[in-house]
Short mmCIF file of C-alpha atoms and ligand atoms in Angstrom, two decimals:
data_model
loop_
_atom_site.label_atom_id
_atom_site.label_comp_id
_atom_site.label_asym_id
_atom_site.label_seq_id
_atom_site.Cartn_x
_atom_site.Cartn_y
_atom_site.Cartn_z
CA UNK F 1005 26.74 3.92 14.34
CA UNK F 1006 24.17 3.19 11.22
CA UNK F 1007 20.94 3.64 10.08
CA UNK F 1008 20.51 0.12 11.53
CA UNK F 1009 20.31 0.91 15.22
CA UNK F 1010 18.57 4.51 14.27
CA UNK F 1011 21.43 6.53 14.14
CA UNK F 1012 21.87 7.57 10.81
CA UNK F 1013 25.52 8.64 10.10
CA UNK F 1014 26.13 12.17 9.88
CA UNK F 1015 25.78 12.61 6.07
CA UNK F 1016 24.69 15.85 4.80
CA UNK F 1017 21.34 16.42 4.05
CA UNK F 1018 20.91 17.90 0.08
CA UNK F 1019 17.55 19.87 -0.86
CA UNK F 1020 16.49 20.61 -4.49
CA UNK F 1021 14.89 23.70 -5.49
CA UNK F 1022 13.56 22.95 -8.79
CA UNK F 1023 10.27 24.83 -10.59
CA UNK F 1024 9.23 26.28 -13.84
CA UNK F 1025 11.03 29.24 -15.38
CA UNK F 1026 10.72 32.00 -13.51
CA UNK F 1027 8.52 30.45 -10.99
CA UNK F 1028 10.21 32.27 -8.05
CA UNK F 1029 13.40 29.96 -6.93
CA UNK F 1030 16.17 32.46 -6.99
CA UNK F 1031 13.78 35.38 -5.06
CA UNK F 1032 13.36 32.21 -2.32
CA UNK F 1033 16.67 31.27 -2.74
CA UNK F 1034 17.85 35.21 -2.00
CA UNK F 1035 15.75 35.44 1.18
CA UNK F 1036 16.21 31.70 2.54
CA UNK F 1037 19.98 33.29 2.17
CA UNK F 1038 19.32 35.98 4.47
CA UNK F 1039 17.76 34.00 7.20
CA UNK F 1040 20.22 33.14 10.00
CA UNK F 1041 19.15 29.37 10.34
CA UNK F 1042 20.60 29.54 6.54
CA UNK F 1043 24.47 30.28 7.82
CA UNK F 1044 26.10 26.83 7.63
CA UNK F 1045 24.56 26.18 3.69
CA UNK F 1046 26.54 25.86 0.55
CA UNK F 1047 24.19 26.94 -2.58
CA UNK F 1048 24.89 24.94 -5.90
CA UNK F 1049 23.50 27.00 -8.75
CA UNK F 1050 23.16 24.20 -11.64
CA UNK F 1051 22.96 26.90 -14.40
CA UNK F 1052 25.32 29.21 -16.29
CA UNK F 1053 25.83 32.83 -16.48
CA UNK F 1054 24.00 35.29 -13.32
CA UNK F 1055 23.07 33.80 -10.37
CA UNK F 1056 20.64 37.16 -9.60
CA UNK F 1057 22.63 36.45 -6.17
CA UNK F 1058 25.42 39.07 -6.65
CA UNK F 1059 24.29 41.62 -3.96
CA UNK F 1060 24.31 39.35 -1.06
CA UNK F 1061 28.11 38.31 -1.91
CA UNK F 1062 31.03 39.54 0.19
CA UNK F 1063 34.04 37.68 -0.14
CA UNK F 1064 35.00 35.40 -3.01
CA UNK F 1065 36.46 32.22 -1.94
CA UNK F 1066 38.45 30.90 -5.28
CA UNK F 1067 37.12 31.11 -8.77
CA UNK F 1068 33.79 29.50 -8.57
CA UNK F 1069 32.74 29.79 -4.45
CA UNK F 1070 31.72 32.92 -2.80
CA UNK F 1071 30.99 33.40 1.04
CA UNK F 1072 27.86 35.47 1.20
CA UNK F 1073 27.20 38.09 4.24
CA UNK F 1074 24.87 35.25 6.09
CA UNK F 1075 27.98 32.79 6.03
CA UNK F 1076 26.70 30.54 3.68
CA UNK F 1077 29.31 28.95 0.62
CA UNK F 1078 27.50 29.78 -3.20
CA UNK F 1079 28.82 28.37 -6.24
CA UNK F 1080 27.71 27.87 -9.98
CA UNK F 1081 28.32 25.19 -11.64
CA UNK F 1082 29.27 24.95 -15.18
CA UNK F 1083 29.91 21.45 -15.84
CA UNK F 1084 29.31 18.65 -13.49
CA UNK F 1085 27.54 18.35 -10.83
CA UNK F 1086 29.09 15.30 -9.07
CA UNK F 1087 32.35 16.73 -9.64
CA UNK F 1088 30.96 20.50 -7.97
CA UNK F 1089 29.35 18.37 -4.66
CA UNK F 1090 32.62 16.16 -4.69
CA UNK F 1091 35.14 19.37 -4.63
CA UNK F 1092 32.88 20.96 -1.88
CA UNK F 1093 32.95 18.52 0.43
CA UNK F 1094 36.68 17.58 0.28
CA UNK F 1095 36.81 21.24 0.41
CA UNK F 1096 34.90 21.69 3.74
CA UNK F 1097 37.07 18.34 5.11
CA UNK F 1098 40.12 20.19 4.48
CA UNK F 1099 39.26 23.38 6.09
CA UNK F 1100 39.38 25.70 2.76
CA UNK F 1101 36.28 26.51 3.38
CA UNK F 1102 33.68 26.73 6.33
CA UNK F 1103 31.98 23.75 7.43
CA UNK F 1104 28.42 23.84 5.72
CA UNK F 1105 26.15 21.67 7.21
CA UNK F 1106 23.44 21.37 4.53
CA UNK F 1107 23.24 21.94 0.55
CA UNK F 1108 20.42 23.46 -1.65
CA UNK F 1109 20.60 22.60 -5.58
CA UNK F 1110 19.12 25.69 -7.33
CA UNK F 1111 17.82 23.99 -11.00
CA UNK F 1112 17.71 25.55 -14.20
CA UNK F 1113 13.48 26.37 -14.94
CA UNK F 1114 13.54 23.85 -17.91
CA UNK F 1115 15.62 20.64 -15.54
CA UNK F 1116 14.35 17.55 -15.14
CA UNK F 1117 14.93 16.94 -11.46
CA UNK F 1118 15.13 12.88 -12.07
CA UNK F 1119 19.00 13.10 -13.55
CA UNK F 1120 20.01 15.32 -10.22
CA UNK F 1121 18.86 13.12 -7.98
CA UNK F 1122 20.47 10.08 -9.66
CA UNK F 1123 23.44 11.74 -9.14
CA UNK F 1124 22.79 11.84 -5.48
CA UNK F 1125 22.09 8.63 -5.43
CA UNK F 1126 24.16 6.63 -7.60
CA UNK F 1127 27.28 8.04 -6.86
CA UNK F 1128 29.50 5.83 -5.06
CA UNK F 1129 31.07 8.82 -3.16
CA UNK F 1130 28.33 11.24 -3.20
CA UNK F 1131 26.21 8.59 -1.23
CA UNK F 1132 28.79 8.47 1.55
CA UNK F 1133 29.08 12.08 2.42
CA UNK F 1134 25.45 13.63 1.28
CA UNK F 1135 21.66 12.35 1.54
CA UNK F 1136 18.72 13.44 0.01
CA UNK F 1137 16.70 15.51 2.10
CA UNK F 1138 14.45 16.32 -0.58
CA UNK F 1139 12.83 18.39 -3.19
CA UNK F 1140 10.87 21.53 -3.15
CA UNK F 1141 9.21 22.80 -5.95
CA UNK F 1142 7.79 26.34 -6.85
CA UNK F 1143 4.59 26.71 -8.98
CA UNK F 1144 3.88 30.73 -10.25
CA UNK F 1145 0.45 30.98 -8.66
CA UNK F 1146 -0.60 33.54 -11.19
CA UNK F 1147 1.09 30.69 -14.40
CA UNK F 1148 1.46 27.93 -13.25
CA UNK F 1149 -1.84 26.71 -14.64
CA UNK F 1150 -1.03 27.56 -18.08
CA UNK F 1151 2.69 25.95 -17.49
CA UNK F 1152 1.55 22.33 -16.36
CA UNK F 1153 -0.96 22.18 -20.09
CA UNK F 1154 1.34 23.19 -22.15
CA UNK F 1155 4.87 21.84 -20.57
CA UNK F 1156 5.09 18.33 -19.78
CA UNK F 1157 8.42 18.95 -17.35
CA UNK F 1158 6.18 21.15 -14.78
CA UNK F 1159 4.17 18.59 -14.33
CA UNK F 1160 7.02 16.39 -13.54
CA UNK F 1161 8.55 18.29 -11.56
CA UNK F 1162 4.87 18.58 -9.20
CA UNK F 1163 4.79 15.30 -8.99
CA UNK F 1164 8.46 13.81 -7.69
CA UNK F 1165 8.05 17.17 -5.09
CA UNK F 1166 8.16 16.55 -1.39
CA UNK F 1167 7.38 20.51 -0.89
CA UNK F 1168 5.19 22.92 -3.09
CA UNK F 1169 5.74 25.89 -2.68
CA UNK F 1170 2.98 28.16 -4.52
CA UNK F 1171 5.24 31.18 -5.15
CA UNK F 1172 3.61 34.70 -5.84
CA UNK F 1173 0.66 34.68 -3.91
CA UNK F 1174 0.59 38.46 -3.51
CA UNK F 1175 -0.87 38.82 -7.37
CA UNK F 1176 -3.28 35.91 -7.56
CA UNK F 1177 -6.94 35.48 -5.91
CA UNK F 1178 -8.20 33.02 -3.60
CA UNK F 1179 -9.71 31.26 -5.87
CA UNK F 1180 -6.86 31.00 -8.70
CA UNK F 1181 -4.77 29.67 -5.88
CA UNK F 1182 -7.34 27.08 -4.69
CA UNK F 1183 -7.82 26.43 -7.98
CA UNK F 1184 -4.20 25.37 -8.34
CA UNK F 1185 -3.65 23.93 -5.15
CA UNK F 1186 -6.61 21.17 -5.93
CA UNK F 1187 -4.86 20.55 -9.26
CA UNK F 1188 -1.31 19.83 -7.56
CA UNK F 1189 -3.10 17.72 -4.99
CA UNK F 1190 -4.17 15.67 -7.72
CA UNK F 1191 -1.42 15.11 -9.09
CA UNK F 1192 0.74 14.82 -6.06
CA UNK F 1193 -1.03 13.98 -2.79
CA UNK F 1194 1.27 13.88 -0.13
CA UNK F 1195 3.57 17.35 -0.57
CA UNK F 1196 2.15 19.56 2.07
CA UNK F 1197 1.34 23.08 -0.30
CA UNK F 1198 2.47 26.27 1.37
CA UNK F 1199 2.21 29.76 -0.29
CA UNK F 1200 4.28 32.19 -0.25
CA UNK F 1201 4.87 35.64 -1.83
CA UNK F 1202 8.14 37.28 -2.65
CA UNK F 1203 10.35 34.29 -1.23
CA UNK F 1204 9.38 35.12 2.03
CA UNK F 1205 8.80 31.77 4.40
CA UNK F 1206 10.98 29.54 7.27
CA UNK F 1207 13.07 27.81 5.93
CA UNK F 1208 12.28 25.26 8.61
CA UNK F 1209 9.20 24.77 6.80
CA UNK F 1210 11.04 23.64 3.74
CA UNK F 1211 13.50 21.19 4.93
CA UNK F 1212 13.83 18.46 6.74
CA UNK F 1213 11.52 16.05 4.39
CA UNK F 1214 13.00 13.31 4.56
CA UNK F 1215 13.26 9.89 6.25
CA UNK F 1216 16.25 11.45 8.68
CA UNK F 1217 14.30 13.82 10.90
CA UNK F 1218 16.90 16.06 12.98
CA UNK F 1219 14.64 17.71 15.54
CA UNK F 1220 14.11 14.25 17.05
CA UNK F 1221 17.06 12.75 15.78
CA UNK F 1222 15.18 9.25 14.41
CA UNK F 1223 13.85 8.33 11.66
CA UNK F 1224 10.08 9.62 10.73
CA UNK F 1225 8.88 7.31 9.07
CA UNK F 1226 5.09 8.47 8.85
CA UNK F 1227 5.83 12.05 8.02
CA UNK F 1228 8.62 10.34 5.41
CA UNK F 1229 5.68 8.13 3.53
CA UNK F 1230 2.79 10.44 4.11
CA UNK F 1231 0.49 7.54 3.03
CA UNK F 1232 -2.33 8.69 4.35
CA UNK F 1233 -2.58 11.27 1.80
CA UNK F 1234 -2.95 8.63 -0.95
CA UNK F 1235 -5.95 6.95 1.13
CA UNK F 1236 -7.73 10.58 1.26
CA UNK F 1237 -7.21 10.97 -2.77
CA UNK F 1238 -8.08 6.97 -2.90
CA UNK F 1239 -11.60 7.81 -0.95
CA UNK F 1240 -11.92 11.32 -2.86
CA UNK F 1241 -12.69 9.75 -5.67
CA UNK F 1242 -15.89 9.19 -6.74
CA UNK F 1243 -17.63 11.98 -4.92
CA UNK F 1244 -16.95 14.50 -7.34
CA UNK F 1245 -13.67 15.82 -5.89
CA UNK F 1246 -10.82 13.64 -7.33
CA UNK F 1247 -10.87 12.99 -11.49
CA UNK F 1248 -8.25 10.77 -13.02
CA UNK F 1249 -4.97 9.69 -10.74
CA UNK F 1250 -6.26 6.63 -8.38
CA UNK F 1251 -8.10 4.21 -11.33
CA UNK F 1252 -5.94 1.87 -12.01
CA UNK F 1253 -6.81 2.42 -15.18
CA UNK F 1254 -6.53 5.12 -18.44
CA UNK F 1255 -9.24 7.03 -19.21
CA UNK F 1256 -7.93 9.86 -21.71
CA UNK F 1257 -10.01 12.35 -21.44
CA UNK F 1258 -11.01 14.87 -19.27
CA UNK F 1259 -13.83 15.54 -17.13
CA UNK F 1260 -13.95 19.50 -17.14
CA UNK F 1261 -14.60 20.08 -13.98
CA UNK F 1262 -15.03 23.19 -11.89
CA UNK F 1263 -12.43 26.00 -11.19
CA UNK F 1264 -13.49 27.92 -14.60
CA UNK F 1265 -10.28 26.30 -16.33
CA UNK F 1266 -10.10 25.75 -20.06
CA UNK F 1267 -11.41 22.13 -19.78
CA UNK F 1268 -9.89 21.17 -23.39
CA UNK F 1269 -6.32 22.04 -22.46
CA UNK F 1270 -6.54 21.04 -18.58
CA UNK F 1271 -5.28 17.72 -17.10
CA UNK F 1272 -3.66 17.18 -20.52
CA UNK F 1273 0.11 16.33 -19.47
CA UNK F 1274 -1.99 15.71 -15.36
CA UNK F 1275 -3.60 12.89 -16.93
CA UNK F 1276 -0.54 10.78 -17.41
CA UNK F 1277 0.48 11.16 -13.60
CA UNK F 1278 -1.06 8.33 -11.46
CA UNK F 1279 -0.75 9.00 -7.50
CA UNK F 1280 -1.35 5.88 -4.93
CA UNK F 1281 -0.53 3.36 -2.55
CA UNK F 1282 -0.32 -0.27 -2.10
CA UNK F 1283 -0.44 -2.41 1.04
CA UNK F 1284 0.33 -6.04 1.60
CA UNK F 1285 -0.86 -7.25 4.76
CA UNK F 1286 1.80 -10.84 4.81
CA UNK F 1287 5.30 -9.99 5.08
CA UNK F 1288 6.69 -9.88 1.86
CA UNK F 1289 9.69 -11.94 0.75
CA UNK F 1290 13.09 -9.65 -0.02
CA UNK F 1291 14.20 -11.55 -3.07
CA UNK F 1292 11.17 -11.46 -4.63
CA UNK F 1293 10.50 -7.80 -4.23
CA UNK F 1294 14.07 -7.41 -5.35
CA UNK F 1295 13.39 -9.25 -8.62
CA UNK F 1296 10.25 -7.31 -9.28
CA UNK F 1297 11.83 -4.09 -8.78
CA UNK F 1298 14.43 -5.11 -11.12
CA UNK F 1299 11.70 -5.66 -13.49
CA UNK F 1300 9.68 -2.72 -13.10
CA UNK F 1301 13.02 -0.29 -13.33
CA UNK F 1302 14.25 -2.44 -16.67
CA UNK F 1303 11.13 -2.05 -18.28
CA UNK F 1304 8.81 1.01 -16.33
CA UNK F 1305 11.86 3.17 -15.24
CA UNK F 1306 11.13 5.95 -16.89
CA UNK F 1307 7.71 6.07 -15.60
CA UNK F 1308 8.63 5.42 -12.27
CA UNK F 1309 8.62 9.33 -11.01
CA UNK F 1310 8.98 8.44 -7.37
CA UNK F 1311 8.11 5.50 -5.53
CA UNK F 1312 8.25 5.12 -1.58
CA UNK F 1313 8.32 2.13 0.50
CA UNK F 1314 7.82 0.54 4.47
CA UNK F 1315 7.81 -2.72 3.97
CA UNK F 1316 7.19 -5.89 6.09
CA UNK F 1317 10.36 -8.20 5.19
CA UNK F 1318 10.25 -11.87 6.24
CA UNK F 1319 12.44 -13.08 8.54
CA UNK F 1320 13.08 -9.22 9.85
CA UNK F 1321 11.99 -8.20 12.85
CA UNK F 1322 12.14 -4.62 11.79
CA UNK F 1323 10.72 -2.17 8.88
CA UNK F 1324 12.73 -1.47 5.85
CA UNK F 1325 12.59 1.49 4.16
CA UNK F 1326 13.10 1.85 0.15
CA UNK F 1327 13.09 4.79 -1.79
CA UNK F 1328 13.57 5.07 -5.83
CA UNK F 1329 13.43 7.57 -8.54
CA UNK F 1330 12.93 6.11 -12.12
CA UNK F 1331 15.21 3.20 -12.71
CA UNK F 1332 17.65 3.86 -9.23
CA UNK F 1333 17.10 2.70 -6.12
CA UNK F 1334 18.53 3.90 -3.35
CA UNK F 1335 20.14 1.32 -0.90
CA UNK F 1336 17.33 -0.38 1.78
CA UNK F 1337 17.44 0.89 5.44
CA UNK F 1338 16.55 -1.53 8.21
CA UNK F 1339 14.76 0.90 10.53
CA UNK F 1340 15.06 0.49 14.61
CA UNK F 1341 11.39 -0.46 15.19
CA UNK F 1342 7.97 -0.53 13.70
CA UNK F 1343 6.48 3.20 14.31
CA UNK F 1344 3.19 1.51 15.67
CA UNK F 1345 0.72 -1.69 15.68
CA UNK F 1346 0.42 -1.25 11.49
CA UNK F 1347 2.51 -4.07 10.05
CA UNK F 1348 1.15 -3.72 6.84
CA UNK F 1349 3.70 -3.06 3.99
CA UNK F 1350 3.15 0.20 2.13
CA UNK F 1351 4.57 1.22 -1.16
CA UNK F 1352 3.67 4.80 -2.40
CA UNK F 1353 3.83 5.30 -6.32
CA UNK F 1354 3.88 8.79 -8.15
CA UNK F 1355 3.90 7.39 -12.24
CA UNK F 1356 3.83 8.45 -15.43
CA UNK F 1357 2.26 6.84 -18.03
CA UNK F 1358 1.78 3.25 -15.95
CA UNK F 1359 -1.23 2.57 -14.45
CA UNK F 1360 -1.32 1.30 -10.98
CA UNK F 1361 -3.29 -1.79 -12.28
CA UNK F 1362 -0.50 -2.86 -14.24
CA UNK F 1363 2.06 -2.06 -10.95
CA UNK F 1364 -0.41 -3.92 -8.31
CA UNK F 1365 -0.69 -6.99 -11.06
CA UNK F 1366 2.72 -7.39 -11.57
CA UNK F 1367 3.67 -7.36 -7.58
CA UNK F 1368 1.22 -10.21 -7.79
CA UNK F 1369 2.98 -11.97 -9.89
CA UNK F 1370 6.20 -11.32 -8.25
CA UNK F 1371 5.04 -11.96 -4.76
CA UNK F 1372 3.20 -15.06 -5.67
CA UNK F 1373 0.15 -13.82 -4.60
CA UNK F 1374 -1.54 -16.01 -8.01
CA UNK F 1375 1.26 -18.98 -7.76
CA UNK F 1376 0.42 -19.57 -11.44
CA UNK F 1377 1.99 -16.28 -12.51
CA UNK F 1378 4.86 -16.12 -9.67
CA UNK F 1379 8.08 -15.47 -12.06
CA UNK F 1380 11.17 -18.23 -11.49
CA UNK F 1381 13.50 -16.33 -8.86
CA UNK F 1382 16.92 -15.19 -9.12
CA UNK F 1383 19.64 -15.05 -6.62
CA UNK F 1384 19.02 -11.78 -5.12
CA UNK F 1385 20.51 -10.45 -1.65
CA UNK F 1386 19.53 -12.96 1.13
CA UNK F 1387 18.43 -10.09 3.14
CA UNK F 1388 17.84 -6.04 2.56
CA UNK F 1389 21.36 -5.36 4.71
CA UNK F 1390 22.82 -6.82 1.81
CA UNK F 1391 21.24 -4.12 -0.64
CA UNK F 1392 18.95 -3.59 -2.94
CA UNK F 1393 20.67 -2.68 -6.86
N1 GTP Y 815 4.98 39.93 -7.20
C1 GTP Y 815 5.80 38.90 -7.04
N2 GTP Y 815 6.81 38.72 -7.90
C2 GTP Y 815 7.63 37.66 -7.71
C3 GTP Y 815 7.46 36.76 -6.64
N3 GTP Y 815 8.41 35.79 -6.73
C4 GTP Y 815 9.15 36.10 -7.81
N4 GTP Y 815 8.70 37.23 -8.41
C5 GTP Y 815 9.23 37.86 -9.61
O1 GTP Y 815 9.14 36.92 -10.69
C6 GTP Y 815 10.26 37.04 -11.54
C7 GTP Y 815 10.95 35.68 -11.67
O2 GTP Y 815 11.43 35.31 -10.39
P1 GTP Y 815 12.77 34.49 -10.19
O3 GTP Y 815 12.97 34.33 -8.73
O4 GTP Y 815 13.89 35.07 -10.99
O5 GTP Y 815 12.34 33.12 -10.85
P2 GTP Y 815 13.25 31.85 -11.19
O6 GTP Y 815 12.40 30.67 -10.99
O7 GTP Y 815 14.51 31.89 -10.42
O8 GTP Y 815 13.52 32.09 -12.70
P3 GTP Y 815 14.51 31.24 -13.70
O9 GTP Y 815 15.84 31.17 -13.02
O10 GTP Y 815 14.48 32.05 -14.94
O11 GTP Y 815 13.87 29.92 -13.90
C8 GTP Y 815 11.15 38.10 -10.94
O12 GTP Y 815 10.88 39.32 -11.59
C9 GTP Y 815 10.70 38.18 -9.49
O13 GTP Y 815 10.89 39.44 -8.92
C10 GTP Y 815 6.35 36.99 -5.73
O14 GTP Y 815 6.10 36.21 -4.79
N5 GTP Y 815 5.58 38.04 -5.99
#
C-alpha cells in the first residue's frame, strides 16, 4: 500500500524536541519517559556528555543504548546522526533490540533544528524507514522573553514548531505567560501553545502533528496545514492585535505595544519572521510550481523556515501535499480525496527575512498569473508521483 490510496506505509514517525538552553526538554523528556504510552520509544540525545536521564536507566544494551525501566531504547549520540537513526533501526529489524515504534530527537539548547530535519528528509534511507512527525518546542515561561531579543536561534526555533510547549508555568504569572503566548502567536500562528510545569503533560498531546494521523489512520490534512490560523493573524491585523508578520512588506521598527515589555529590544530578531498563507483558486500547473520552488530554494532557502502546501494540481483528480524546510523538499504525496468542497490551493509560509510580497509576486510569475513575467519552463516531472527535487 502507499500514501497514494491513503495508506501511508508503516514508517516510523520521528518527533523533535528542540528549545532554548535550559528551557525544560530533558525534565519533559524524563517524565514523557515515565508515561506508559512512552514504552515502545527510542530517545536520541543529539548532545555529548550527561543525558540528566541516568536514574530512569536499568539495563544497558551495548555501549551507546540503554533500556530504561518504561521499556523505551535511549542513546546519545556523539557523532552522526544519520548514522545513530540508521544503526537503530537495522538494530530493531534484527531483533537486538526491542521494537520501538516511535523516536524523539532531544536537541542541544543552542541547535538549529533546520540541519536535523534535513537529515530526515534527505536521506535516501532514513526516508524509507522514518517520517517526520514533527517538532515541539519549549519556551522558559519565566525567559523566554529575554531569549527570543537577544538570540536569533529561539526565535527560529518558535517559528519552524508544530508544538509550543511553554515550559515552567509554575513560576510565572498570568500575565507574563499571556504575554508570551501572544508573542509566539505572532510569530508562529498555527502551533497550538500548551503550558506546562515541571514536564508534566500527555504525551498524546505532543505527538501525532503531522500529515499521518494514527487515531484515524488517514491523512489529516486540515489539522496538518492549520491554515486557518494564518487567516485569524491575516484579519488580526489592523485592529490593534497583530504588529509586523502578515504585510507583505518590511517595516523595521517596532510598534511597542502592550504587555509592559522593553519596547526597544522586543520584536527585534520577531521582526524578521513573516507568518501567512496563499491561495490560488485555478488549479495550478505541477511543472511550473516545480520550477518556482526550485527558484525560491536556490535563491530564498535559507529563509524558507517552513513552508506547507495542499495544492490543486491540473490534470489530478486528487490533493497533493508538499512540505519543505529551507532549501529541501520533501517528496509530494497524492492524497486519497479532497477533505471537503474547498478546492482552493493553499501554501502556508513561516520566513525569515523574505517578505511574502516578494513570495506571492514571484508565484505570479511562475504560475503565469501576469503572462508577461511567466519564466521559460524546464522539463520538470510530468506529474507530482514523479517527485518533486
Ligand atoms: N520550577 C520549574 N523548574 C523547571 C521546570 N522545567 C524545568 N525546570 C528546571 O529548569 C532547569 C533546566 O531544565 P532542563 O530540563 O535541564 O532544561 P534543558 O532544556 O534540558 O536544558 P539544556 O539541556 O541545558 O538545554 C532545571 O533545573 C529544571 O529542574 C518547571 O516547569 N518548573
Amino acid at each position: 500500500m502507499s500514501e497514494r490510496d491513503g495508506t501511508p506505509p508503516e514508517r516510523l514517525p520521528v518527533s523533535i524536541i528542540t528549545g532554548f538552553l535550559g528551557s525544560g526538554k530533558t525534565t519533559l523528556l524524563k517524565h514523557l519517559l515515565a508515561h506508559p504510552d512512552m514504552g515502545e520509544t527510542a530517545v536520541v540525545i543529539n548532545e555529548f556528555g550527561e543525558t540528566g536521564l541516568d536514574h530512569l536507566l536499568v539495563e544497558k544494551a551495548d555501549d551507546d543504548t540503554v533500556l530504561l525501566s518504561s521499556g523505551c531504547l535511549c542513546c546519545t549520540v556523539r557523532g552522526d546522526l544519520i548514522d545513530a537513526l540508521r544503526r537503530l533501526f537495522r538494530r530493531r529489524h534484527k531483533g537486538e533490540i526491542p521494537a520501538f515504534r516511535r523516536v524523539v530527537i532531544e536537541t542541544t539548547g543552542l541547535a538549529d533544528p533546520a540541519p536535523i530535519l534535513h537529515t530526515l528528509m534527505q536521506d535516501p534511507v532514513l526516508t524509507a524507514v522514518y517520517r517526520l512527525d514533527g517538532i515541539i518546542t519549549t519556551v522558559d515561561a519565566v525567559n523566554g522573553q529575554d531569549q527570543m531579543d537577544r538570540q536569533a536561534e529561539s526565535v527560529k526555533q518558535v517559528a519552524v514548531a508544530d508544538r509550543l510547549l511553554l515550559t515552567k508555568c509554575d513560576l510565572a504569572g498570568e500575565a507574563a505567560l499571556q504575554a508570551l503566548e501572544a508573542r509566539l502567536r505572532k510569530i508562529n500562528p498555527a502551533a497550538p501553545i500548551l503550558r506546562v510545569a515541571h514536564g508534566r503533560i500527555d504525551p498524546g498531546q505532543l505527538f501525532n502533528a503531522g500529515l499521518y494521523n494514527p487515531e484515524s489512520k488517514s491523512l489529516d490534512v486540515q489539522r496538518w496545514l492549520r491554515e486557518e490560523a494564518y487567516a485569524d493573524q491575516r484579519h488580526g491585523h489592523g485592529h490593534g492585535h497583530d504588529h509586523g508578520h502578515d504585510h507583505g512588506h518590511d517595516h523595521g521598527h517596532d510598534h511597542g505595544d502592550d504587555h509592559g515589555h522593553d519596547p526597544l529590544d522586543r520584536n527585534r530578531h520577531d521582526d524578521h519572521i513573516r507568518a501567512f498563507c496563499i491561495t490560488r483558486d485555478a488549479p495550478i500547473d505541477w511543472q511550473r510550481f516545480c520550477n518556482w520552488i526550485d527558484m525560491l530554494t536556490a535563491t530564498r532557502g535559507a529563509g524558507l523556515l517552513r513552508m506547507k502546501g495542499l495544492l490543486n494540481v491540473a490534470g489530478e483528480a486528487a490533493p497533493v501535499a508538499v512540505h519543505g524546510v529551507q532549501h529541501l523538499f520533501h517528496p509530494p504525496v497524492v492524497l486519497p480525496a479532497w477533505p471537503d468542497g474547498d478546492r482552493r490551493s493553499r501554501i502556508v509560509l513561516i520566513t525569515r527575512d523574505i517578505p511574502a510580497a516578494t513570495i506571492e509576486e514571484s508565484l505570479a510569475a511562475f504560475l503565469g498569473d501576469d503572462a508577461a513575467a511567466q519564466p521559460a519552463a524546464e522539463a520538470r516531472p510530468e506529474s507530482p508521483t514523479s517527485g518533486v527535487k
